[in-house]
Amino acid sequence: MLTMTKPFPENFASNEIKRQRIESIDLLRGIVMIIMALDHVRAFFHYDAFYFSPTDLTQTSGILFFTRFITHYCAPVFVFLAGISAFLYGVKKTKKELAFYLFTRGLWLLFVELFIISFGRTFNSSYPLFVLQVIWAIGISMIVLAAMIYISLRWILLTSLIIIIAHNVLDTVHVPGNGLASFAWSALHETGVFSWAGFNIHVSYPVLPWIGVIALGYWFGSLYAPGYNAQMRRKILLSLGVGAIFLFILLRVNNFYGDSSNWSIQKNAAFSFLSFLNVTKYPPSLH
């Protein structure tokens, strides 16, 4: 059992913090950027991308499947590392300064998603289409995290785990229609398409699970606090990583809980394995 202890005193002097990068975090962030680029290149240049999804087991190949499947790591890692970065930024700041930073950064990301990326997608200054994707999800998550940092790390950890583990309980809840309530539920948990007064809104990244991921990343940031034992951190991360893999297999093998897309036996063992890996990304399932 792991017990959470306060990693550093509240009044930790900023002049005791060395300005240096954590190479393992930078390396992980760089790897997922390359992976994301691989997926985007395939989407724009692979002929079949216009006709079927690379995870459609009735038409895909093994190699093509993995060019898409591997990107399942991108958004979770980006959001998770955003939480870690928020914690490390907060080591040098007061809670009030960190909350202001997260809130304003979240607002900026919302502006980027709605007005800069949307314009780049359509080149239409009347903005007929808004697609709410990962930038919007990170922005909203940062705004929520700006409030969450005022509770203890223990409660942040507990809240994040409840959201991540239990949000799939809501999969059977639907709010049909084109109204505000339907949009709010879609923004929270279920993808959807809405049209209002000539504006079209596609919710691709419901924010509830991402709030859990960024909060969990914030807690994990405490493992990188100045003075934290590196060997203990490595032991914790390896144990949790191996445990998470076994938990995934345990939940997935019997289609027990955590993903609405059940796996099934396919035409051969290789494609059955692909079915086993073919989990739901929008919104991200527990798996």
PDB file of C-alpha atoms in Angstrom:
ATOM      1  CA  MET A   1       0.000   0.000   0.000  1.00  0.00           C
ATOM      2  CA  LEU A   2       1.239   3.481  -0.837  1.00  0.00           C
ATOM      3  CA  THR A   3       0.783   6.306   1.634  1.00  0.00           C
ATOM      4  CA  MET A   4       0.917   9.918   0.545  1.00  0.00           C
ATOM      5  CA  THR A   5       3.237  12.192   2.474  1.00  0.00           C
ATOM      6  CA  LYS A   6       3.707  15.866   1.864  1.00  0.00           C
ATOM      7  CA  PRO A   7       6.647  16.049  -0.617  1.00  0.00           C
ATOM      8  CA  PHE A   8       7.774  19.511   0.374  1.00  0.00           C
ATOM      9  CA  PRO A   9       6.786  22.218   2.857  1.00  0.00           C
ATOM     10  CA  GLU A  10       4.236  24.793   1.779  1.00  0.00           C
ATOM     11  CA  ASN A  11       6.790  27.622   2.152  1.00  0.00           C
ATOM     12  CA  PHE A  12       9.513  25.901   0.119  1.00  0.00           C
ATOM     13  CA  ALA A  13      11.873  28.700  -0.909  1.00  0.00           C
ATOM     14  CA  SER A  14      11.948  29.303  -4.628  1.00  0.00           C
ATOM     15  CA  ASN A  15      15.683  29.990  -4.586  1.00  0.00           C
ATOM     16  CA  GLU A  16      16.230  26.372  -3.569  1.00  0.00           C
ATOM     17  CA  ILE A  17      14.659  25.130  -6.820  1.00  0.00           C
ATOM     18  CA  LYS A  18      17.110  24.559  -9.606  1.00  0.00           C
ATOM     19  CA  ARG A  19      15.989  25.609 -13.029  1.00  0.00           C
ATOM     20  CA  GLN A  20      16.430  22.384 -14.932  1.00  0.00           C
ATOM     21  CA  ARG A  21      14.427  20.163 -17.221  1.00  0.00           C
ATOM     22  CA  ILE A  22      13.316  16.671 -16.256  1.00  0.00           C
ATOM     23  CA  GLU A  23      14.628  14.721 -19.226  1.00  0.00           C
ATOM     24  CA  SER A  24      12.357  11.696 -18.842  1.00  0.00           C
ATOM     25  CA  ILE A  25       9.266  13.912 -19.071  1.00  0.00           C
ATOM     26  CA  ASP A  26      10.640  15.839 -22.056  1.00  0.00           C
ATOM     27  CA  LEU A  27      11.533  12.556 -23.777  1.00  0.00           C
ATOM     28  CA  LEU A  28       8.046  11.137 -23.270  1.00  0.00           C
ATOM     29  CA  ARG A  29       6.440  14.333 -24.561  1.00  0.00           C
ATOM     30  CA  GLY A  30       8.686  14.278 -27.633  1.00  0.00           C
ATOM     31  CA  ILE A  31       7.887  10.636 -28.376  1.00  0.00           C
ATOM     32  CA  VAL A  32       4.125  11.192 -28.365  1.00  0.00           C
ATOM     33  CA  MET A  33       4.536  14.250 -30.609  1.00  0.00           C
ATOM     34  CA  ILE A  34       6.279  12.029 -33.160  1.00  0.00           C
ATOM     35  CA  ILE A  35       3.555   9.388 -32.806  1.00  0.00           C
ATOM     36  CA  MET A  36       0.864  12.020 -33.304  1.00  0.00           C
ATOM     37  CA  ALA A  37       2.635  13.263 -36.429  1.00  0.00           C
ATOM     38  CA  LEU A  38       2.660   9.697 -37.776  1.00  0.00           C
ATOM     39  CA  ASP A  39      -1.106   9.461 -37.430  1.00  0.00           C
ATOM     40  CA  HIS A  40      -1.708  12.866 -39.012  1.00  0.00           C
ATOM     41  CA  VAL A  41       0.541  12.067 -41.957  1.00  0.00           C
ATOM     42  CA  ARG A  42      -1.392   8.837 -42.533  1.00  0.00           C
ATOM     43  CA  ALA A  43      -4.705  10.694 -42.332  1.00  0.00           C
ATOM     44  CA  PHE A  44      -3.676  13.161 -45.023  1.00  0.00           C
ATOM     45  CA  PHE A  45      -1.668  10.983 -47.387  1.00  0.00           C
ATOM     46  CA  HIS A  46      -2.955   7.433 -47.127  1.00  0.00           C
ATOM     47  CA  TYR A  47      -5.463   6.765 -49.895  1.00  0.00           C
ATOM     48  CA  ASP A  48      -7.749   4.534 -47.831  1.00  0.00           C
ATOM     49  CA  ALA A  49      -8.115   7.174 -45.100  1.00  0.00           C
ATOM     50  CA  PHE A  50     -10.947   8.656 -47.151  1.00  0.00           C
ATOM     51  CA  TYR A  51     -12.888   5.395 -47.210  1.00  0.00           C
ATOM     52  CA  PHE A  52     -12.552   3.602 -43.883  1.00  0.00           C
ATOM     53  CA  SER A  53     -11.085   3.878 -40.420  1.00  0.00           C
ATOM     54  CA  PRO A  54      -7.722   2.157 -39.875  1.00  0.00           C
ATOM     55  CA  THR A  55      -9.290   0.455 -36.847  1.00  0.00           C
ATOM     56  CA  ASP A  56     -12.127  -1.051 -38.951  1.00  0.00           C
ATOM     57  CA  LEU A  57     -11.208  -4.722 -38.638  1.00  0.00           C
ATOM     58  CA  THR A  58     -13.264  -5.661 -41.684  1.00  0.00           C
ATOM     59  CA  GLN A  59     -11.011  -3.627 -43.991  1.00  0.00           C
ATOM     60  CA  THR A  60      -7.755  -2.730 -42.265  1.00  0.00           C
ATOM     61  CA  SER A  61      -4.370  -4.429 -42.143  1.00  0.00           C
ATOM     62  CA  GLY A  62      -2.254  -5.028 -39.075  1.00  0.00           C
ATOM     63  CA  ILE A  63       0.285  -2.309 -39.854  1.00  0.00           C
ATOM     64  CA  LEU A  64      -2.397   0.229 -40.752  1.00  0.00           C
ATOM     65  CA  PHE A  65      -4.293  -0.583 -37.548  1.00  0.00           C
ATOM     66  CA  PHE A  66      -1.287   0.195 -35.378  1.00  0.00           C
ATOM     67  CA  THR A  67      -0.640   3.559 -37.071  1.00  0.00           C
ATOM     68  CA  ARG A  68      -3.943   4.597 -35.518  1.00  0.00           C
ATOM     69  CA  PHE A  69      -3.984   2.503 -32.352  1.00  0.00           C
ATOM     70  CA  ILE A  70      -0.650   3.874 -31.195  1.00  0.00           C
ATOM     71  CA  THR A  71      -2.136   7.371 -31.120  1.00  0.00           C
ATOM     72  CA  HIS A  72      -4.406   6.281 -28.274  1.00  0.00           C
ATOM     73  CA  TYR A  73      -1.397   7.164 -26.123  1.00  0.00           C
ATOM     74  CA  CYS A  74      -1.102  10.737 -27.398  1.00  0.00           C
ATOM     75  CA  ALA A  75      -3.963  12.674 -25.829  1.00  0.00           C
ATOM     76  CA  PRO A  76      -3.774  10.841 -22.474  1.00  0.00           C
ATOM     77  CA  VAL A  77      -0.033  11.485 -22.244  1.00  0.00           C
ATOM     78  CA  PHE A  78      -0.361  15.157 -23.219  1.00  0.00           C
ATOM     79  CA  VAL A  79      -3.096  15.759 -20.631  1.00  0.00           C
ATOM     80  CA  PHE A  80      -1.333  13.692 -17.979  1.00  0.00           C
ATOM     81  CA  LEU A  81       1.937  15.571 -18.491  1.00  0.00           C
ATOM     82  CA  ALA A  82       0.041  18.862 -18.387  1.00  0.00           C
ATOM     83  CA  GLY A  83      -0.983  17.895 -14.856  1.00  0.00           C
ATOM     84  CA  ILE A  84       2.586  17.015 -13.886  1.00  0.00           C
ATOM     85  CA  SER A  85       3.842  20.296 -15.368  1.00  0.00           C
ATOM     86  CA  ALA A  86       1.191  22.222 -13.424  1.00  0.00           C
ATOM     87  CA  PHE A  87       2.423  20.703 -10.169  1.00  0.00           C
ATOM     88  CA  LEU A  88       6.081  21.443 -10.945  1.00  0.00           C
ATOM     89  CA  TYR A  89       5.186  25.009 -11.943  1.00  0.00           C
ATOM     90  CA  GLY A  90       3.348  25.364  -8.645  1.00  0.00           C
ATOM     91  CA  VAL A  91       6.432  24.385  -6.634  1.00  0.00           C
ATOM     92  CA  LYS A  92       7.865  27.808  -7.431  1.00  0.00           C
ATOM     93  CA  LYS A  93       4.570  29.674  -6.998  1.00  0.00           C
ATOM     94  CA  THR A  94       1.848  30.295  -4.456  1.00  0.00           C
ATOM     95  CA  LYS A  95      -1.477  28.509  -4.818  1.00  0.00           C
ATOM     96  CA  LYS A  96      -3.054  31.777  -5.954  1.00  0.00           C
ATOM     97  CA  GLU A  97      -0.397  32.309  -8.621  1.00  0.00           C
ATOM     98  CA  LEU A  98      -0.727  28.728  -9.860  1.00  0.00           C
ATOM     99  CA  ALA A  99      -4.529  28.960  -9.992  1.00  0.00           C
ATOM    100  CA  PHE A 100      -4.330  32.200 -11.974  1.00  0.00           C
ATOM    101  CA  TYR A 101      -1.826  30.652 -14.370  1.00  0.00           C
ATOM    102  CA  LEU A 102      -3.967  27.540 -14.956  1.00  0.00           C
ATOM    103  CA  PHE A 103      -7.164  29.562 -15.353  1.00  0.00           C
ATOM    104  CA  THR A 104      -5.717  32.045 -17.841  1.00  0.00           C
ATOM    105  CA  ARG A 105      -3.812  29.337 -19.741  1.00  0.00           C
ATOM    106  CA  GLY A 106      -7.054  27.350 -19.987  1.00  0.00           C
ATOM    107  CA  LEU A 107      -8.898  30.373 -21.361  1.00  0.00           C
ATOM    108  CA  TRP A 108      -6.124  30.919 -23.907  1.00  0.00           C
ATOM    109  CA  LEU A 109      -6.336  27.306 -25.096  1.00  0.00           C
ATOM    110  CA  LEU A 110     -10.111  27.655 -25.510  1.00  0.00           C
ATOM    111  CA  PHE A 111      -9.524  30.763 -27.625  1.00  0.00           C
ATOM    112  CA  VAL A 112      -6.926  28.915 -29.705  1.00  0.00           C
ATOM    113  CA  GLU A 113      -9.283  25.976 -30.330  1.00  0.00           C
ATOM    114  CA  LEU A 114     -12.335  28.088 -31.127  1.00  0.00           C
ATOM    115  CA  PHE A 115     -10.860  30.886 -33.188  1.00  0.00           C
ATOM    116  CA  ILE A 116      -7.350  30.054 -34.408  1.00  0.00           C
ATOM    117  CA  ILE A 117      -7.627  26.333 -35.147  1.00  0.00           C
ATOM    118  CA  SER A 118     -11.216  26.693 -36.388  1.00  0.00           C
ATOM    119  CA  PHE A 119     -10.150  29.410 -38.826  1.00  0.00           C
ATOM    120  CA  GLY A 120      -7.239  27.280 -39.989  1.00  0.00           C
ATOM    121  CA  ARG A 121      -9.658  24.439 -40.632  1.00  0.00           C
ATOM    122  CA  THR A 122     -12.164  26.407 -42.748  1.00  0.00           C
ATOM    123  CA  PHE A 123     -10.482  29.741 -43.668  1.00  0.00           C
ATOM    124  CA  ASN A 124     -13.903  31.245 -43.094  1.00  0.00           C
ATOM    125  CA  SER A 125     -14.028  34.278 -40.783  1.00  0.00           C
ATOM    126  CA  SER A 126     -17.751  33.718 -40.117  1.00  0.00           C
ATOM    127  CA  TYR A 127     -16.799  30.531 -38.234  1.00  0.00           C
ATOM    128  CA  PRO A 128     -19.456  28.116 -39.488  1.00  0.00           C
ATOM    129  CA  LEU A 129     -17.754  25.129 -37.815  1.00  0.00           C
ATOM    130  CA  PHE A 130     -16.261  24.549 -34.388  1.00  0.00           C
ATOM    131  CA  VAL A 131     -14.663  21.185 -33.631  1.00  0.00           C
ATOM    132  CA  LEU A 132     -13.978  20.764 -29.926  1.00  0.00           C
ATOM    133  CA  GLN A 133     -10.950  18.506 -29.750  1.00  0.00           C
ATOM    134  CA  VAL A 134      -7.938  17.949 -27.512  1.00  0.00           C
ATOM    135  CA  ILE A 135      -6.910  21.623 -27.161  1.00  0.00           C
ATOM    136  CA  TRP A 136     -10.359  22.507 -25.860  1.00  0.00           C
ATOM    137  CA  ALA A 137     -10.302  19.516 -23.512  1.00  0.00           C
ATOM    138  CA  ILE A 138      -6.933  20.540 -22.060  1.00  0.00           C
ATOM    139  CA  GLY A 139      -8.171  24.120 -21.675  1.00  0.00           C
ATOM    140  CA  ILE A 140     -11.302  23.134 -19.750  1.00  0.00           C
ATOM    141  CA  SER A 141      -9.296  20.652 -17.670  1.00  0.00           C
ATOM    142  CA  MET A 142      -6.806  23.363 -16.697  1.00  0.00           C
ATOM    143  CA  ILE A 143      -9.629  25.674 -15.629  1.00  0.00           C
ATOM    144  CA  VAL A 144     -11.115  22.941 -13.423  1.00  0.00           C
ATOM    145  CA  LEU A 145      -7.672  22.065 -12.048  1.00  0.00           C
ATOM    146  CA  ALA A 146      -7.231  25.722 -11.081  1.00  0.00           C
ATOM    147  CA  ALA A 147      -9.987  25.150  -8.515  1.00  0.00           C
ATOM    148  CA  MET A 148      -8.940  21.615  -7.532  1.00  0.00           C
ATOM    149  CA  ILE A 149      -5.432  22.617  -6.402  1.00  0.00           C
ATOM    150  CA  TYR A 150      -6.950  24.159  -3.273  1.00  0.00           C
ATOM    151  CA  ILE A 151      -7.893  20.740  -1.910  1.00  0.00           C
ATOM    152  CA  SER A 152      -5.341  18.311  -0.500  1.00  0.00           C
ATOM    153  CA  LEU A 153      -3.303  15.994  -2.720  1.00  0.00           C
ATOM    154  CA  ARG A 154      -5.062  12.986  -1.188  1.00  0.00           C
ATOM    155  CA  TRP A 155      -8.455  14.302  -2.278  1.00  0.00           C
ATOM    156  CA  ILE A 156      -7.137  15.212  -5.721  1.00  0.00           C
ATOM    157  CA  LEU A 157      -5.885  11.640  -6.136  1.00  0.00           C
ATOM    158  CA  LEU A 158      -9.166  10.150  -4.925  1.00  0.00           C
ATOM    159  CA  THR A 159     -11.269  12.444  -7.142  1.00  0.00           C
ATOM    160  CA  SER A 160      -9.166  11.727 -10.220  1.00  0.00           C
ATOM    161  CA  LEU A 161      -9.381   7.953  -9.705  1.00  0.00           C
ATOM    162  CA  ILE A 162     -13.148   8.073  -9.207  1.00  0.00           C
ATOM    163  CA  ILE A 163     -13.586  10.041 -12.433  1.00  0.00           C
ATOM    164  CA  ILE A 164     -11.278   7.806 -14.472  1.00  0.00           C
ATOM    165  CA  ILE A 165     -12.632   4.522 -13.134  1.00  0.00           C
ATOM    166  CA  ALA A 166     -16.326   5.359 -12.805  1.00  0.00           C
ATOM    167  CA  HIS A 167     -17.091   7.645 -15.753  1.00  0.00           C
ATOM    168  CA  ASN A 168     -18.020   4.660 -17.935  1.00  0.00           C
ATOM    169  CA  VAL A 169     -20.979   4.035 -15.613  1.00  0.00           C
ATOM    170  CA  LEU A 170     -22.521   7.021 -17.409  1.00  0.00           C
ATOM    171  CA  ASP A 171     -22.275   5.399 -20.853  1.00  0.00           C
ATOM    172  CA  THR A 172     -25.950   4.449 -20.808  1.00  0.00           C
ATOM    173  CA  VAL A 173     -27.063   8.012 -19.990  1.00  0.00           C
ATOM    174  CA  HIS A 174     -28.114  10.050 -23.031  1.00  0.00           C
ATOM    175  CA  VAL A 175     -29.637  13.510 -23.415  1.00  0.00           C
ATOM    176  CA  PRO A 176     -31.060  13.643 -26.959  1.00  0.00           C
ATOM    177  CA  GLY A 177     -31.879  16.788 -28.862  1.00  0.00           C
ATOM    178  CA  ASN A 178     -30.198  19.977 -29.977  1.00  0.00           C
ATOM    179  CA  GLY A 179     -30.735  22.036 -26.852  1.00  0.00           C
ATOM    180  CA  LEU A 180     -28.437  23.446 -24.198  1.00  0.00           C
ATOM    181  CA  ALA A 181     -28.869  20.461 -21.861  1.00  0.00           C
ATOM    182  CA  SER A 182     -27.918  18.050 -24.634  1.00  0.00           C
ATOM    183  CA  PHE A 183     -24.864  20.129 -25.514  1.00  0.00           C
ATOM    184  CA  ALA A 184     -23.798  20.349 -21.868  1.00  0.00           C
ATOM    185  CA  TRP A 185     -24.016  16.571 -21.486  1.00  0.00           C
ATOM    186  CA  SER A 186     -22.133  16.068 -24.723  1.00  0.00           C
ATOM    187  CA  ALA A 187     -19.394  18.450 -23.638  1.00  0.00           C
ATOM    188  CA  LEU A 188     -19.141  16.530 -20.390  1.00  0.00           C
ATOM    189  CA  HIS A 189     -19.350  12.891 -21.431  1.00  0.00           C
ATOM    190  CA  GLU A 190     -20.709  12.053 -24.881  1.00  0.00           C
ATOM    191  CA  THR A 191     -19.623  13.100 -28.364  1.00  0.00           C
ATOM    192  CA  GLY A 192     -22.229  14.967 -30.396  1.00  0.00           C
ATOM    193  CA  VAL A 193     -23.006  17.349 -33.249  1.00  0.00           C
ATOM    194  CA  PHE A 194     -25.068  20.521 -32.804  1.00  0.00           C
ATOM    195  CA  SER A 195     -26.327  23.288 -35.079  1.00  0.00           C
ATOM    196  CA  TRP A 196     -27.408  26.702 -33.846  1.00  0.00           C
ATOM    197  CA  ALA A 197     -28.141  29.781 -35.960  1.00  0.00           C
ATOM    198  CA  GLY A 198     -25.810  28.740 -38.751  1.00  0.00           C
ATOM    199  CA  PHE A 199     -23.038  27.534 -36.430  1.00  0.00           C
ATOM    200  CA  ASN A 200     -22.086  23.863 -36.356  1.00  0.00           C
ATOM    201  CA  ILE A 201     -20.388  22.425 -33.274  1.00  0.00           C
ATOM    202  CA  HIS A 202     -18.766  18.982 -33.172  1.00  0.00           C
ATOM    203  CA  VAL A 203     -17.889  17.788 -29.668  1.00  0.00           C
ATOM    204  CA  SER A 204     -15.104  15.265 -30.242  1.00  0.00           C
ATOM    205  CA  TYR A 205     -13.468  15.379 -26.815  1.00  0.00           C
ATOM    206  CA  PRO A 206     -15.941  15.345 -23.898  1.00  0.00           C
ATOM    207  CA  VAL A 207     -14.060  16.751 -20.942  1.00  0.00           C
ATOM    208  CA  LEU A 208     -15.041  14.624 -17.915  1.00  0.00           C
ATOM    209  CA  PRO A 209     -12.418  11.860 -18.307  1.00  0.00           C
ATOM    210  CA  TRP A 210      -9.736  14.409 -19.197  1.00  0.00           C
ATOM    211  CA  ILE A 211     -10.379  16.289 -15.962  1.00  0.00           C
ATOM    212  CA  GLY A 212      -9.608  13.040 -14.168  1.00  0.00           C
ATOM    213  CA  VAL A 213      -6.428  12.513 -16.196  1.00  0.00           C
ATOM    214  CA  ILE A 214      -5.008  16.002 -15.616  1.00  0.00           C
ATOM    215  CA  ALA A 215      -5.803  15.778 -11.899  1.00  0.00           C
ATOM    216  CA  LEU A 216      -4.056  12.402 -11.705  1.00  0.00           C
ATOM    217  CA  GLY A 217      -1.055  13.919 -13.488  1.00  0.00           C
ATOM    218  CA  TYR A 218      -1.026  16.735 -10.934  1.00  0.00           C
ATOM    219  CA  TRP A 219      -0.792  14.194  -8.119  1.00  0.00           C
ATOM    220  CA  PHE A 220       1.973  12.316  -9.930  1.00  0.00           C
ATOM    221  CA  GLY A 221       3.872  15.586 -10.141  1.00  0.00           C
ATOM    222  CA  SER A 222       4.493  15.246  -6.406  1.00  0.00           C
ATOM    223  CA  LEU A 223       6.755  12.276  -7.205  1.00  0.00           C
ATOM    224  CA  TYR A 224       9.068  14.723  -9.012  1.00  0.00           C
ATOM    225  CA  ALA A 225       9.171  17.290  -6.229  1.00  0.00           C
ATOM    226  CA  PRO A 226      12.617  18.466  -5.144  1.00  0.00           C
ATOM    227  CA  GLY A 227      14.164  15.983  -2.755  1.00  0.00           C
ATOM    228  CA  TYR A 228      11.878  13.066  -3.639  1.00  0.00           C
ATOM    229  CA  ASN A 229      13.798   9.787  -3.661  1.00  0.00           C
ATOM    230  CA  ALA A 230      14.471   8.844  -7.291  1.00  0.00           C
ATOM    231  CA  GLN A 231      14.696   5.112  -6.577  1.00  0.00           C
ATOM    232  CA  MET A 232      11.382   5.169  -4.746  1.00  0.00           C
ATOM    233  CA  ARG A 233       9.804   7.098  -7.635  1.00  0.00           C
ATOM    234  CA  ARG A 234      11.093   4.553 -10.154  1.00  0.00           C
ATOM    235  CA  LYS A 235       9.786   1.685  -8.031  1.00  0.00           C
ATOM    236  CA  ILE A 236       6.346   3.286  -7.714  1.00  0.00           C
ATOM    237  CA  LEU A 237       6.079   4.059 -11.431  1.00  0.00           C
ATOM    238  CA  LEU A 238       7.165   0.566 -12.518  1.00  0.00           C
ATOM    239  CA  SER A 239       4.797  -1.108 -10.053  1.00  0.00           C
ATOM    240  CA  LEU A 240       1.841   1.028 -11.119  1.00  0.00           C
ATOM    241  CA  GLY A 241       2.659   0.575 -14.805  1.00  0.00           C
ATOM    242  CA  VAL A 242       2.817  -3.207 -14.584  1.00  0.00           C
ATOM    243  CA  GLY A 243      -0.291  -3.241 -12.415  1.00  0.00           C
ATOM    244  CA  ALA A 244      -2.197  -1.112 -14.927  1.00  0.00           C
ATOM    245  CA  ILE A 245      -1.334  -3.511 -17.750  1.00  0.00           C
ATOM    246  CA  PHE A 246      -2.582  -6.495 -15.755  1.00  0.00           C
ATOM    247  CA  LEU A 247      -5.737  -4.594 -14.777  1.00  0.00           C
ATOM    248  CA  PHE A 248      -6.379  -3.794 -18.452  1.00  0.00           C
ATOM    249  CA  ILE A 249      -6.062  -7.485 -19.371  1.00  0.00           C
ATOM    250  CA  LEU A 250      -8.272  -8.548 -16.463  1.00  0.00           C
ATOM    251  CA  LEU A 251     -11.059  -6.112 -17.350  1.00  0.00           C
ATOM    252  CA  ARG A 252     -10.776  -6.581 -21.103  1.00  0.00           C
ATOM    253  CA  VAL A 253     -10.570 -10.366 -21.375  1.00  0.00           C
ATOM    254  CA  ASN A 254     -14.175 -10.904 -20.227  1.00  0.00           C
ATOM    255  CA  ASN A 255     -15.536  -7.563 -21.504  1.00  0.00           C
ATOM    256  CA  PHE A 256     -16.310  -6.994 -17.834  1.00  0.00           C
ATOM    257  CA  TYR A 257     -16.393  -3.215 -17.451  1.00  0.00           C
ATOM    258  CA  GLY A 258     -14.782  -0.061 -18.705  1.00  0.00           C
ATOM    259  CA  ASP A 259     -15.327  -0.012 -22.473  1.00  0.00           C
ATOM    260  CA  SER A 260     -18.503  -0.013 -24.545  1.00  0.00           C
ATOM    261  CA  SER A 261     -16.673  -1.551 -27.506  1.00  0.00           C
ATOM    262  CA  ASN A 262     -16.392  -5.251 -26.676  1.00  0.00           C
ATOM    263  CA  TRP A 263     -13.764  -7.386 -28.334  1.00  0.00           C
ATOM    264  CA  SER A 264     -14.651 -10.603 -30.158  1.00  0.00           C
ATOM    265  CA  ILE A 265     -13.115 -13.544 -31.985  1.00  0.00           C
ATOM    266  CA  GLN A 266     -12.134 -12.565 -35.543  1.00  0.00           C
ATOM    267  CA  LYS A 267     -11.098 -14.405 -38.707  1.00  0.00           C
ATOM    268  CA  ASN A 268      -7.687 -15.321 -37.238  1.00  0.00           C
ATOM    269  CA  ALA A 269      -5.683 -14.982 -34.033  1.00  0.00           C
ATOM    270  CA  ALA A 270      -3.908 -11.828 -35.188  1.00  0.00           C
ATOM    271  CA  PHE A 271      -7.155  -9.960 -35.851  1.00  0.00           C
ATOM    272  CA  SER A 272      -8.659 -11.270 -32.609  1.00  0.00           C
ATOM    273  CA  PHE A 273      -5.692  -9.640 -30.862  1.00  0.00           C
ATOM    274  CA  LEU A 274      -6.396  -6.397 -32.733  1.00  0.00           C
ATOM    275  CA  SER A 275     -10.020  -6.601 -31.591  1.00  0.00           C
ATOM    276  CA  PHE A 276      -8.766  -7.011 -28.018  1.00  0.00           C
ATOM    277  CA  LEU A 277      -6.753  -3.792 -28.372  1.00  0.00           C
ATOM    278  CA  ASN A 278      -9.447  -1.865 -30.246  1.00  0.00           C
ATOM    279  CA  VAL A 279     -10.758   0.221 -27.365  1.00  0.00           C
ATOM    280  CA  THR A 280     -12.935   3.338 -27.422  1.00  0.00           C
ATOM    281  CA  LYS A 281     -11.132   6.666 -27.822  1.00  0.00           C
ATOM    282  CA  TYR A 282     -14.011   9.183 -28.108  1.00  0.00           C
ATOM    283  CA  PRO A 283     -14.581   9.658 -25.247  1.00  0.00           C
ATOM    284  CA  PRO A 284     -11.647   7.695 -23.821  1.00  0.00           C
ATOM    285  CA  SER A 285     -12.786   4.618 -21.957  1.00  0.00           C
ATOM    286  CA  LEU A 286     -11.227   3.318 -18.762  1.00  0.00           C
ATOM    287  CA  HIS A 287      -9.446   0.744 -20.913  1.00  0.00           C
TER     288      HIS A 287
END
